[in-house]
Structures are given as structure tokens and as C-alpha cells.
Coordinates of C-alpha atoms in Angstrom, one line a residue:
Chain M
M1 CA 9.3 1.7 9.0
N2 CA 6.8 1.5 6.1
G3 CA 8.5 -1.5 4.6
K4 CA 6.1 -4.1 3.3
M5 CA 8.3 -7.2 3.6
Y6 CA 10.0 -7.0 6.9
V7 CA 11.5 -8.8 9.9
G8 CA 9.1 -8.8 12.9
L9 CA 8.9 -10.2 16.4
V10 CA 5.9 -12.3 17.3
L11 CA 4.3 -10.7 20.4
G12 CA 1.1 -12.8 20.8
S13 CA -2.1 -13.8 19.2
V14 CA -5.6 -12.8 18.4
V15 CA -8.7 -14.9 19.0
A16 CA -11.7 -14.4 16.7
T17 CA -14.6 -16.8 16.7
R18 CA -16.8 -15.1 14.3
K19 CA -14.7 -14.5 11.1
S20 CA -14.3 -15.0 7.4
E21 CA -14.3 -18.7 6.3
E22 CA -10.8 -18.4 4.9
L23 CA -9.4 -17.6 8.4
V24 CA -10.9 -20.7 10.1
G25 CA -8.2 -22.9 11.5
K26 CA -5.5 -20.3 10.9
K27 CA -3.3 -18.8 13.6
L28 CA -3.6 -15.0 13.8
L29 CA -0.4 -13.6 15.3
I30 CA 0.5 -10.1 16.5
V31 CA 3.8 -9.0 14.9
Q32 CA 5.9 -5.9 15.6
Q33 CA 8.5 -4.7 13.1
V34 CA 12.1 -4.9 14.1
N35 CA 14.7 -2.4 13.0
P36 CA 17.5 -4.6 11.7
K37 CA 20.2 -2.1 12.7
D38 CA 19.5 -1.6 16.4
G39 CA 16.7 -4.1 17.2
N40 CA 14.2 -1.4 18.1
L41 CA 10.6 -2.3 17.7
G42 CA 8.2 -0.4 15.4
A43 CA 4.6 -0.7 14.1
F44 CA 2.2 -3.6 14.9
E45 CA 0.0 -5.7 12.7
V46 CA -1.9 -9.0 12.6
A47 CA -0.4 -11.6 10.3
V48 CA -1.6 -15.1 9.4
D49 CA 1.0 -17.8 10.2
S50 CA 2.0 -20.2 7.4
V51 CA 5.3 -21.6 8.8
G52 CA 4.5 -22.6 12.4
A53 CA 5.8 -19.5 14.1
G54 CA 5.2 -18.7 17.8
T55 CA 5.5 -15.9 20.3
G56 CA 9.1 -14.7 20.8
E57 CA 10.3 -15.7 17.3
H58 CA 11.6 -13.4 14.6
V59 CA 9.7 -13.9 11.4
L60 CA 9.6 -12.7 7.8
V61 CA 6.3 -11.0 7.0
T62 CA 4.9 -10.3 3.6
K63 CA 1.8 -8.2 2.8
G64 CA -0.8 -7.3 0.2
Q65 CA -1.5 -9.4 -2.8
P66 CA 1.6 -11.6 -2.2
A67 CA 0.1 -12.6 1.2
M68 CA -3.3 -13.3 -0.3
Y69 CA -2.1 -16.4 -2.2
V70 CA 0.1 -17.9 0.6
F71 CA -2.5 -20.6 1.3
G72 CA -3.7 -21.3 -2.2
T73 CA -4.4 -19.9 -5.7
T74 CA -7.9 -18.5 -5.0
P75 CA -8.1 -14.9 -3.7
S76 CA -8.3 -14.8 0.1
C77 CA -8.9 -12.0 2.6
I78 CA -5.4 -12.5 4.0
D79 CA -3.4 -9.3 3.8
S80 CA -0.4 -10.1 6.0
A81 CA 1.3 -13.5 6.2
I82 CA 4.3 -14.9 8.0
V83 CA 6.4 -16.7 5.4
G84 CA 9.7 -17.5 7.2
I85 CA 11.3 -17.9 10.6
V86 CA 14.4 -15.7 10.8
D87 CA 17.5 -17.5 12.0
S88 CA 19.9 -14.5 11.8
M89 CA 20.4 -11.1 10.3
E90 CA 23.7 -9.6 9.2
V91 CA 24.0 -5.9 8.9
S92 CA 27.2 -4.1 8.0
Chain W
M1 CA 9.6 8.5 2.4
N2 CA 6.5 6.3 1.7
G3 CA 7.6 5.8 -1.9
K4 CA 6.9 2.4 -3.3
M5 CA 9.6 2.3 -6.0
Y6 CA 12.7 3.8 -4.6
V7 CA 16.5 3.9 -4.5
G8 CA 17.9 2.0 -1.5
L9 CA 21.2 1.0 0.0
V10 CA 21.8 -2.7 0.7
L11 CA 22.8 -3.0 4.4
G12 CA 23.0 -6.7 4.9
S13 CA 21.0 -9.9 4.7
V14 CA 18.6 -12.2 6.5
V15 CA 19.0 -15.9 6.9
A16 CA 15.7 -17.9 7.2
T17 CA 15.9 -21.7 7.1
R18 CA 12.3 -22.5 7.6
K19 CA 10.4 -20.4 5.0
S20 CA 7.9 -20.4 2.2
E21 CA 9.0 -22.6 -0.8
E22 CA 9.1 -19.7 -3.2
L23 CA 11.8 -18.1 -1.1
V24 CA 14.1 -21.2 -1.2
G25 CA 17.4 -20.3 -3.0
K26 CA 16.7 -16.6 -3.0
K27 CA 18.8 -13.9 -1.4
L28 CA 16.9 -11.8 1.2
L29 CA 18.6 -8.4 1.6
I30 CA 18.0 -5.7 4.1
V31 CA 17.6 -2.4 2.2
Q32 CA 17.3 1.2 3.5
Q33 CA 15.7 4.0 1.5
V34 CA 18.0 6.8 0.3
N35 CA 16.9 10.4 0.0
P36 CA 18.1 11.3 -3.6
K37 CA 18.5 14.9 -2.6
D38 CA 20.9 14.6 0.4
G39 CA 21.7 10.9 0.6
N40 CA 20.1 10.6 4.0
L41 CA 18.8 7.1 4.9
G42 CA 15.2 6.3 5.7
A43 CA 13.0 3.3 6.4
F44 CA 14.2 -0.4 6.2
E45 CA 12.7 -3.4 4.6
V46 CA 13.6 -6.9 3.4
A47 CA 13.8 -7.3 -0.4
V48 CA 14.4 -10.3 -2.5
D49 CA 17.3 -9.9 -4.9
S50 CA 16.7 -10.5 -8.7
V51 CA 19.8 -8.8 -10.2
G52 CA 22.8 -10.0 -8.1
A53 CA 23.0 -7.0 -5.7
G54 CA 25.3 -7.0 -2.7
T55 CA 25.9 -5.1 0.6
G56 CA 27.0 -1.5 -0.1
E57 CA 25.3 -1.2 -3.5
H58 CA 22.6 1.3 -4.3
V59 CA 19.6 -0.5 -5.8
L60 CA 16.2 0.1 -7.3
V61 CA 13.4 -1.6 -5.2
T62 CA 9.9 -2.3 -6.4
K63 CA 7.0 -3.4 -4.1
G64 CA 3.6 -5.0 -3.9
Q65 CA 2.1 -6.9 -6.8
P66 CA 4.8 -5.8 -9.3
A67 CA 7.4 -7.5 -7.0
M68 CA 5.3 -10.6 -6.8
Y69 CA 5.9 -11.5 -10.5
V70 CA 9.6 -10.7 -10.7
F71 CA 10.6 -14.4 -10.6
G72 CA 7.7 -15.8 -12.8
T73 CA 4.1 -15.6 -13.8
T74 CA 2.5 -17.4 -10.9
P75 CA 1.6 -15.4 -7.8
S76 CA 4.4 -15.5 -5.2
C77 CA 4.7 -14.3 -1.6
I78 CA 7.4 -11.8 -2.6
D79 CA 6.4 -8.3 -1.8
S80 CA 9.6 -6.3 -2.3
A81 CA 12.2 -7.1 -5.0
I82 CA 15.4 -5.5 -6.1
V83 CA 15.1 -4.9 -9.9
G84 CA 18.1 -2.8 -10.7
I85 CA 21.6 -1.7 -9.6
V86 CA 21.8 2.1 -9.6
D87 CA 24.9 3.5 -11.3
S88 CA 24.1 7.2 -10.7
M89 CA 21.4 9.6 -9.8
E90 CA 21.0 13.2 -11.1
V91 CA 19.0 15.6 -9.1
S92 CA 18.6 19.3 -10.1
Chain D
M1 CA 0.7 1.8 12.9
N2 CA 1.0 1.3 9.1
G3 CA -0.1 -2.4 9.4
K4 CA -2.5 -3.6 6.7
M5 CA -4.3 -6.4 8.7
Y6 CA -5.0 -5.1 12.1
V7 CA -7.3 -5.1 15.1
G8 CA -9.6 -2.0 15.2
L9 CA -12.4 -0.6 17.2
V10 CA -15.6 0.3 15.5
L11 CA -16.4 3.9 16.2
G12 CA -19.5 4.6 14.1
S13 CA -20.8 4.5 10.5
V14 CA -20.9 6.5 7.3
V15 CA -24.1 7.1 5.3
A16 CA -23.7 7.6 1.5
T17 CA -26.8 7.6 -0.7
R18 CA -25.1 8.2 -4.0
K19 CA -22.4 5.5 -4.3
S20 CA -20.9 2.8 -6.4
E21 CA -23.3 -0.1 -7.0
E22 CA -21.1 -2.6 -5.2
L23 CA -21.6 -0.7 -2.0
V24 CA -25.4 -0.7 -2.1
G25 CA -26.8 -2.5 0.9
K26 CA -23.4 -2.8 2.7
K27 CA -22.6 -1.3 6.1
L28 CA -19.8 1.3 6.0
L29 CA -18.1 1.4 9.4
I30 CA -15.5 3.8 10.8
V31 CA -12.7 1.9 12.4
Q32 CA -9.8 3.1 14.4
Q33 CA -6.6 1.0 14.8
V34 CA -5.9 -0.4 18.3
N35 CA -2.4 -0.9 19.7
P36 CA -2.4 -4.5 21.0
K37 CA 0.2 -3.7 23.6
D38 CA -1.5 -0.8 25.4
G39 CA -4.9 -0.4 23.8
N40 CA -4.1 3.1 22.5
L41 CA -6.0 4.1 19.4
G42 CA -4.4 5.1 16.1
A43 CA -5.4 5.9 12.5
F44 CA -9.0 5.9 11.1
E45 CA -10.5 4.4 8.0
V46 CA -13.8 3.3 6.5
A47 CA -14.3 -0.4 6.2
V48 CA -17.1 -2.5 4.7
D49 CA -18.5 -4.9 7.2
S50 CA -18.8 -8.7 6.2
V51 CA -19.4 -10.3 9.6
G52 CA -22.1 -8.3 11.3
A53 CA -19.9 -6.0 13.4
G54 CA -21.2 -3.0 15.3
T55 CA -20.1 0.1 17.1
G56 CA -17.9 -0.7 20.2
E57 CA -16.7 -4.1 19.0
H58 CA -13.1 -5.0 18.3
V59 CA -12.7 -6.3 14.7
L60 CA -10.1 -7.7 12.4
V61 CA -9.7 -5.5 9.3
T62 CA -8.1 -6.5 6.0
K63 CA -7.1 -4.1 3.2
G64 CA -6.2 -3.8 -0.5
Q65 CA -6.8 -6.6 -2.9
P66 CA -7.7 -9.2 -0.2
A67 CA -10.6 -6.9 0.8
M68 CA -11.7 -6.5 -2.8
Y69 CA -12.9 -10.1 -3.0
V70 CA -14.5 -10.4 0.4
F71 CA -18.0 -10.3 -1.2
G72 CA -17.4 -12.3 -4.3
T73 CA -15.0 -13.2 -7.1
T74 CA -15.4 -10.2 -9.3
P75 CA -13.2 -7.2 -8.6
S76 CA -15.0 -4.6 -6.4
C77 CA -14.2 -1.1 -5.3
I78 CA -13.9 -2.3 -1.7
D79 CA -10.5 -1.6 -0.2
S80 CA -11.0 -2.2 3.5
A81 CA -13.2 -5.0 4.9
I82 CA -14.0 -6.3 8.4
V83 CA -13.4 -10.0 8.3
G84 CA -13.6 -11.0 12.0
I85 CA -14.9 -10.0 15.4
V86 CA -12.0 -10.2 18.0
D87 CA -12.9 -12.0 21.1
S88 CA -9.5 -11.6 22.8
M89 CA -5.9 -10.7 22.3
E90 CA -2.9 -12.2 24.1
V91 CA 0.3 -10.2 24.1
S92 CA 3.4 -11.4 26.1
Chain P
M1 CA 1.2 12.7 2.2
N2 CA 0.5 9.0 1.9
G3 CA -1.6 9.5 -1.2
K4 CA -1.1 6.9 -3.9
M5 CA -2.2 9.0 -6.9
Y6 CA -0.6 12.4 -6.5
V7 CA 0.8 15.5 -8.2
G8 CA 4.6 15.5 -8.1
L9 CA 7.5 17.6 -9.3
V10 CA 10.2 15.8 -11.4
L11 CA 13.6 16.4 -9.7
G12 CA 15.9 14.3 -11.8
S13 CA 16.7 10.8 -13.0
V14 CA 18.3 7.5 -12.0
V15 CA 20.7 5.6 -14.2
A16 CA 20.7 1.8 -13.8
T17 CA 22.6 -0.3 -16.3
R18 CA 22.0 -3.7 -14.7
K19 CA 18.2 -4.0 -14.3
S20 CA 15.1 -6.0 -14.9
E21 CA 14.3 -6.5 -18.6
E22 CA 11.0 -4.6 -18.4
L23 CA 12.9 -1.4 -17.4
V24 CA 15.2 -1.4 -20.4
G25 CA 14.7 1.7 -22.5
K26 CA 12.4 3.3 -19.9
K27 CA 13.1 6.7 -18.2
L28 CA 13.4 6.4 -14.4
L29 CA 12.6 9.8 -12.9
I30 CA 12.9 11.0 -9.3
V31 CA 9.6 12.6 -8.3
Q32 CA 8.7 14.5 -5.1
Q33 CA 5.1 15.0 -3.9
V34 CA 3.6 18.5 -4.1
N35 CA 1.1 19.7 -1.6
P36 CA -1.6 21.2 -3.8
K37 CA -2.6 23.8 -1.1
D38 CA 0.8 25.5 -0.5
G39 CA 3.1 23.9 -3.1
N40 CA 5.3 22.4 -0.3
L41 CA 7.3 19.3 -1.3
G42 CA 7.0 16.0 0.4
A43 CA 8.2 12.4 0.0
F44 CA 10.4 11.1 -2.9
E45 CA 10.1 8.1 -5.1
V46 CA 11.3 6.7 -8.4
A47 CA 8.6 6.6 -11.2
V48 CA 8.8 5.2 -14.7
D49 CA 7.8 7.8 -17.3
S50 CA 5.0 7.0 -19.8
V51 CA 4.1 10.5 -21.1
G52 CA 7.5 12.2 -22.0
A53 CA 7.9 14.1 -18.7
G54 CA 11.1 15.9 -17.8
T55 CA 12.9 17.6 -14.9
G56 CA 11.0 20.6 -13.6
E57 CA 7.5 19.5 -14.8
H58 CA 4.6 18.8 -12.5
V59 CA 3.2 15.3 -13.2
L60 CA 0.4 12.9 -12.1
V61 CA 1.9 9.7 -10.6
T62 CA 0.0 6.5 -10.1
K63 CA 1.3 3.6 -8.0
G64 CA 0.9 -0.1 -7.2
Q65 CA -1.0 -2.5 -9.6
P66 CA -2.4 0.3 -11.7
A67 CA 1.2 1.4 -12.5
M68 CA 2.1 -2.2 -13.3
Y69 CA 0.0 -2.3 -16.5
V70 CA 0.9 1.2 -17.8
F71 CA 3.2 -0.3 -20.5
G72 CA 1.1 -3.4 -21.4
T73 CA -1.2 -6.1 -20.3
T74 CA 1.4 -8.5 -18.8
P75 CA 2.5 -8.0 -15.2
S76 CA 5.6 -5.9 -14.9
C77 CA 7.9 -4.9 -12.0
I78 CA 6.8 -1.2 -12.4
D79 CA 5.3 0.1 -9.2
S80 CA 5.1 3.9 -9.8
A81 CA 4.4 5.5 -13.2
I82 CA 4.0 9.0 -14.5
V83 CA 0.6 9.0 -16.3
G84 CA 0.0 12.8 -17.0
I85 CA 1.6 16.2 -17.2
V86 CA -0.2 18.6 -15.0
D87 CA -1.1 21.9 -16.7
S88 CA -2.8 23.5 -13.7
M89 CA -4.4 22.8 -10.3
E90 CA -7.3 24.7 -8.8
V91 CA -7.8 24.5 -5.1
S92 CA -10.5 26.4 -3.3
Chain B
M1 CA -4.3 8.7 8.7
N2 CA -2.9 5.9 6.5
G3 CA -6.4 4.4 5.9
K4 CA -7.0 3.2 2.3
M5 CA -10.7 3.7 2.2
Y6 CA -11.6 7.0 3.8
V7 CA -13.9 10.0 3.9
G8 CA -12.4 13.0 2.2
L9 CA -13.2 16.6 1.4
V10 CA -13.0 17.6 -2.3
L11 CA -10.7 20.7 -2.4
G12 CA -10.4 21.3 -6.1
S13 CA -9.2 19.8 -9.4
V14 CA -6.2 19.0 -11.6
V15 CA -6.0 19.8 -15.3
A16 CA -3.7 17.6 -17.3
T17 CA -3.9 17.8 -21.1
R18 CA -1.1 15.3 -21.9
K19 CA -2.1 12.1 -20.0
S20 CA -2.7 8.4 -20.2
E21 CA -5.7 7.4 -22.5
E22 CA -7.7 5.9 -19.6
L23 CA -7.8 9.3 -18.0
V24 CA -9.3 11.2 -21.0
G25 CA -12.7 12.6 -20.1
K26 CA -12.4 11.8 -16.4
K27 CA -12.5 14.4 -13.6
L28 CA -9.3 14.5 -11.5
L29 CA -10.2 15.9 -8.1
I30 CA -7.9 16.8 -5.2
V31 CA -9.2 15.2 -2.0
Q32 CA -8.0 15.7 1.6
Q33 CA -8.7 13.1 4.3
V34 CA -11.1 14.0 7.0
N35 CA -10.8 12.8 10.6
P36 CA -14.3 11.5 11.4
K37 CA -13.9 12.3 15.1
D38 CA -13.0 16.0 15.0
G39 CA -13.3 16.9 11.3
N40 CA -9.6 17.8 11.1
L41 CA -8.1 17.5 7.6
G42 CA -5.1 15.2 6.8
A43 CA -3.2 14.0 3.8
F44 CA -3.9 14.9 0.1
E45 CA -4.2 12.9 -3.0
V46 CA -5.7 13.0 -6.5
A47 CA -8.7 10.8 -7.1
V48 CA -10.7 10.1 -10.2
D49 CA -14.4 10.9 -9.8
S50 CA -17.0 8.1 -10.6
V51 CA -20.1 9.5 -8.9
G52 CA -20.3 13.2 -10.0
A53 CA -18.6 14.7 -6.9
G54 CA -17.7 18.4 -6.7
T55 CA -15.6 20.8 -4.7
G56 CA -16.8 21.1 -1.1
E57 CA -18.5 17.7 -0.9
H58 CA -17.5 14.9 1.5
V59 CA -16.7 11.7 -0.5
L60 CA -15.8 8.1 0.0
V61 CA -12.4 7.3 -1.6
T62 CA -11.1 3.9 -2.4
K63 CA -7.5 3.1 -3.5
G64 CA -5.2 0.6 -5.1
Q65 CA -6.5 -2.3 -7.2
P66 CA -10.1 -1.8 -6.1
A67 CA -9.9 1.7 -7.7
M68 CA -8.3 0.3 -10.8
Y69 CA -11.6 -1.4 -11.9
V70 CA -14.0 1.3 -11.0
F71 CA -14.5 2.2 -14.7
G72 CA -14.4 -1.2 -16.2
T73 CA -13.0 -4.7 -16.1
T74 CA -9.7 -4.1 -17.9
P75 CA -6.7 -2.9 -15.7
S76 CA -6.4 0.9 -15.7
C77 CA -3.8 3.3 -14.3
I78 CA -6.3 4.7 -11.8
D79 CA -5.1 4.2 -8.3
S80 CA -7.6 6.4 -6.3
A81 CA -11.3 6.7 -7.1
I82 CA -14.3 8.5 -5.5
V83 CA -17.0 5.9 -5.1
G84 CA -19.6 7.7 -2.9
I85 CA -20.9 11.0 -1.7
V86 CA -21.1 11.0 2.1
D87 CA -24.4 12.3 3.4
S88 CA -23.5 11.9 7.1
M89 CA -21.2 10.3 9.6
E90 CA -22.1 9.1 13.0
V91 CA -19.3 8.6 15.5
S92 CA -19.9 7.5 19.1

């Protein structure tokens, strides 16, 4: 479960008052990886929401430099971002 | 199995209606890493297809910033991309 | 616990006299990942502080290229940075 | 064995006819990480050769963005590259 | 021990005659991660020295794109670099 673009379940959120400017006004969600074969849950991380996701939803998470530019073209400190709400998965 | 450029098996796909603009019209495939020695399957991730891959095919997956530019020269939120269909592997 | 943007606990600090110029005057803190579900501690790393964090505080850590630009717009050798102090986490 | 610049053993190669343009004419080798202390083998990945390496040789592998620019200054989809042939290792 | 900026112990070196131009004249050291709590050793990797480190010293290692620019402003194939000599660590 070391995938870098993955389907995750939103578990909750993080509140941080003192933080980097680029994070002000952004929702910090706690996401846990989902195994698409059996639905088992894996590793956790904090991801910045860009699509209006909420607790209990399955989301598509991207990481690293691709996540850094989700909110604009200048480099940001954002390293994990939610870029989609997953409607369904089909595994055969 | 932490490799970042690897041979994977396409297991299925993910449907996400609400998503980042850069993902609109792209196929989101679920890929599982393949051990080239014994064919055993490893970690999962979601990869954006760039070569017309489908379920059941072995593919070459690239990750991180190299994946970000697979569809153009502006930074995208894409962190894993399928960049080849594997015809054969030779391990000695 | 392979997440790249995560909540960590500051355990202590590292002193390095001989170091890269970009690190001069910066606080190097040892951070351990926190499992948001049960509070268990995971992997360690060294992160450069940007928000005035101290030992015993829970912090938000970012990594990779996003961390590299936390102190300016020229590429730096910084690969992990503390970008927020966590006030609370809510997991349901 | 999560190292990103490591010594590996070339095990074999991958043939992919349908692939990203940047991979055309490049050798795709299967490399397994080598533990420098005891010679044990670890994780696999596919790396693009830049130094004329072959099966059975020990090589130095680089990953991520550093690998992306091994064949030129425009971003490529290459995420792992062989950048040296290892003559010897000395561990004390 | 998946940290990307970490304290490591220099174990030895790698000799590679045939290698990428950017590596010519650089010292390639084998570094093993150190657990700051108990001093236990973890994963290995090869890191390019930028501060004059030697076998037996504790060093600060950076990885990925931050490492790529340690020796200049043009992209290099360097994915792990030693950027500090650790004098002491304080963990409470």
C-alpha cells in the first residue's frame, strides 16, 4: 500500500490555527487508504481538500509535486491533495 | 516492492464524477504491482492511462513528477501514469 | 504509515554545526508520525521547523518538493518541513 | 530498503512495444536492491538504462525527479534510471 | 523508517568508474538510517556527500528534488545527499 495516487476514505479532520499561509482557509482531512479488492483500510495521511469532500466519502488522493500545484501555479507546501470524489470502483 | 517505475497488472477502474479538471476524460485504472521473478502481486494504486491499457494487461507505471507531465507541459495533479503496455519480461 | 503529509509529535532536536548553508539558523526537529485513530506512534524523521514548534507539540509535516520551498522560492535542500501546529484532530 | 538512490543488481529486461515516446529506443531493465552489508536482495523496480548496463551487473539507481532529467532537460516520464556501474563497495 | 530527511550513519562507500557525468569527482557513501530514540539502524541507501563526511560519522541526509540541487541550480541525477554532520541529538 505504498501507492501514491490512491482511493481513500475520509475519516475526519485536523484543526491547526498556527500554520503556513498557504494552508489558511483550506480543509485538512485525515484519509485512510482503501484496498480496492477487499475494501480493507491501510495507511493514514493528512490531505488538503480541493473538491468539497467530507467524512465518510471515498476520494482520489494525489501526492508530491502534483499535489503542490492543485491550488495554483506557484509552489506550495501542500504534499497530499484530494482531487476527486469516487462514485464507484470496478475490480475484476 | 517500493519501486517507483514498475510492471503492474490492470485490475479494474475507478469512476469519479466530481474531480479535478485535469482528470476529466481520462481513464483511472487500478493497478497492482507484479513481482517480475515469480509473478506475485503486491501493492495497489490508481494510475491514469496514457497508452490505451485495459483490465488484464501488464503495464509499465511511472510515478511522481515524471507522471505529472505525461499529458502536457503544465503541472497536473497526476501522480501515477501508465506509460507502456508490457509485451514480455525476461528475468535470468 | 507511508503518508507524506501527516500529523507528528515533536520528540526532540538535532544539532549539526557543519551543514548546508540553507540550514544555518534553522531548527532541526525529530518528529514521529502519530496514528490519528489510536494515537500510536510510527516512523521518525528530521523536519525543519517553519512555525515555531517545540518538543511535545503535535505538528503538521509536509515532505518532498513542497517542503523545499517553505523558506523561499529558490530550491533548497529541505525535504521535510513543519508547516502547522495541530490544535485538535477529529476522527469518526 | 526504502532508499531512493541505491545499489541494485540487474536481473533482466522488459519489452514494451506500445509505450510513451520518451521510452522509444531505451533499455528497460529490471533491477533488485542489494543490501551493501550482506549482499541480500530486496525490492524490484524497472529502471531506464543510461550507462550501458546489462544483466548480472551491479548498478547505481536514481529515482524521482533526478531520474526524469537523465536523458535531457525537458521533463520525461522516466522515474528510475541507472546512472552508474558499480565496481566495488566498501562497508566497515 | 520511511522518513525522507533523516539522521544516518556512514557505513562505507561505493566505487563506480562508469557513471553519469554529474557524479564524477563526488563521493558516494553508503548510509544507514538511525532511530533517534534507541540508536537502532534501519534502511540503507547511497548518498552523495556535500559536507566532507566520512565512515563512522552521523549525518543528515536529504532526498528527492531537494537533493538534486545540492551541487548547483541545474537538475542533476542526485537523489540522496548528505547535507550536515550531526554533532548531537536530544530526544525527550
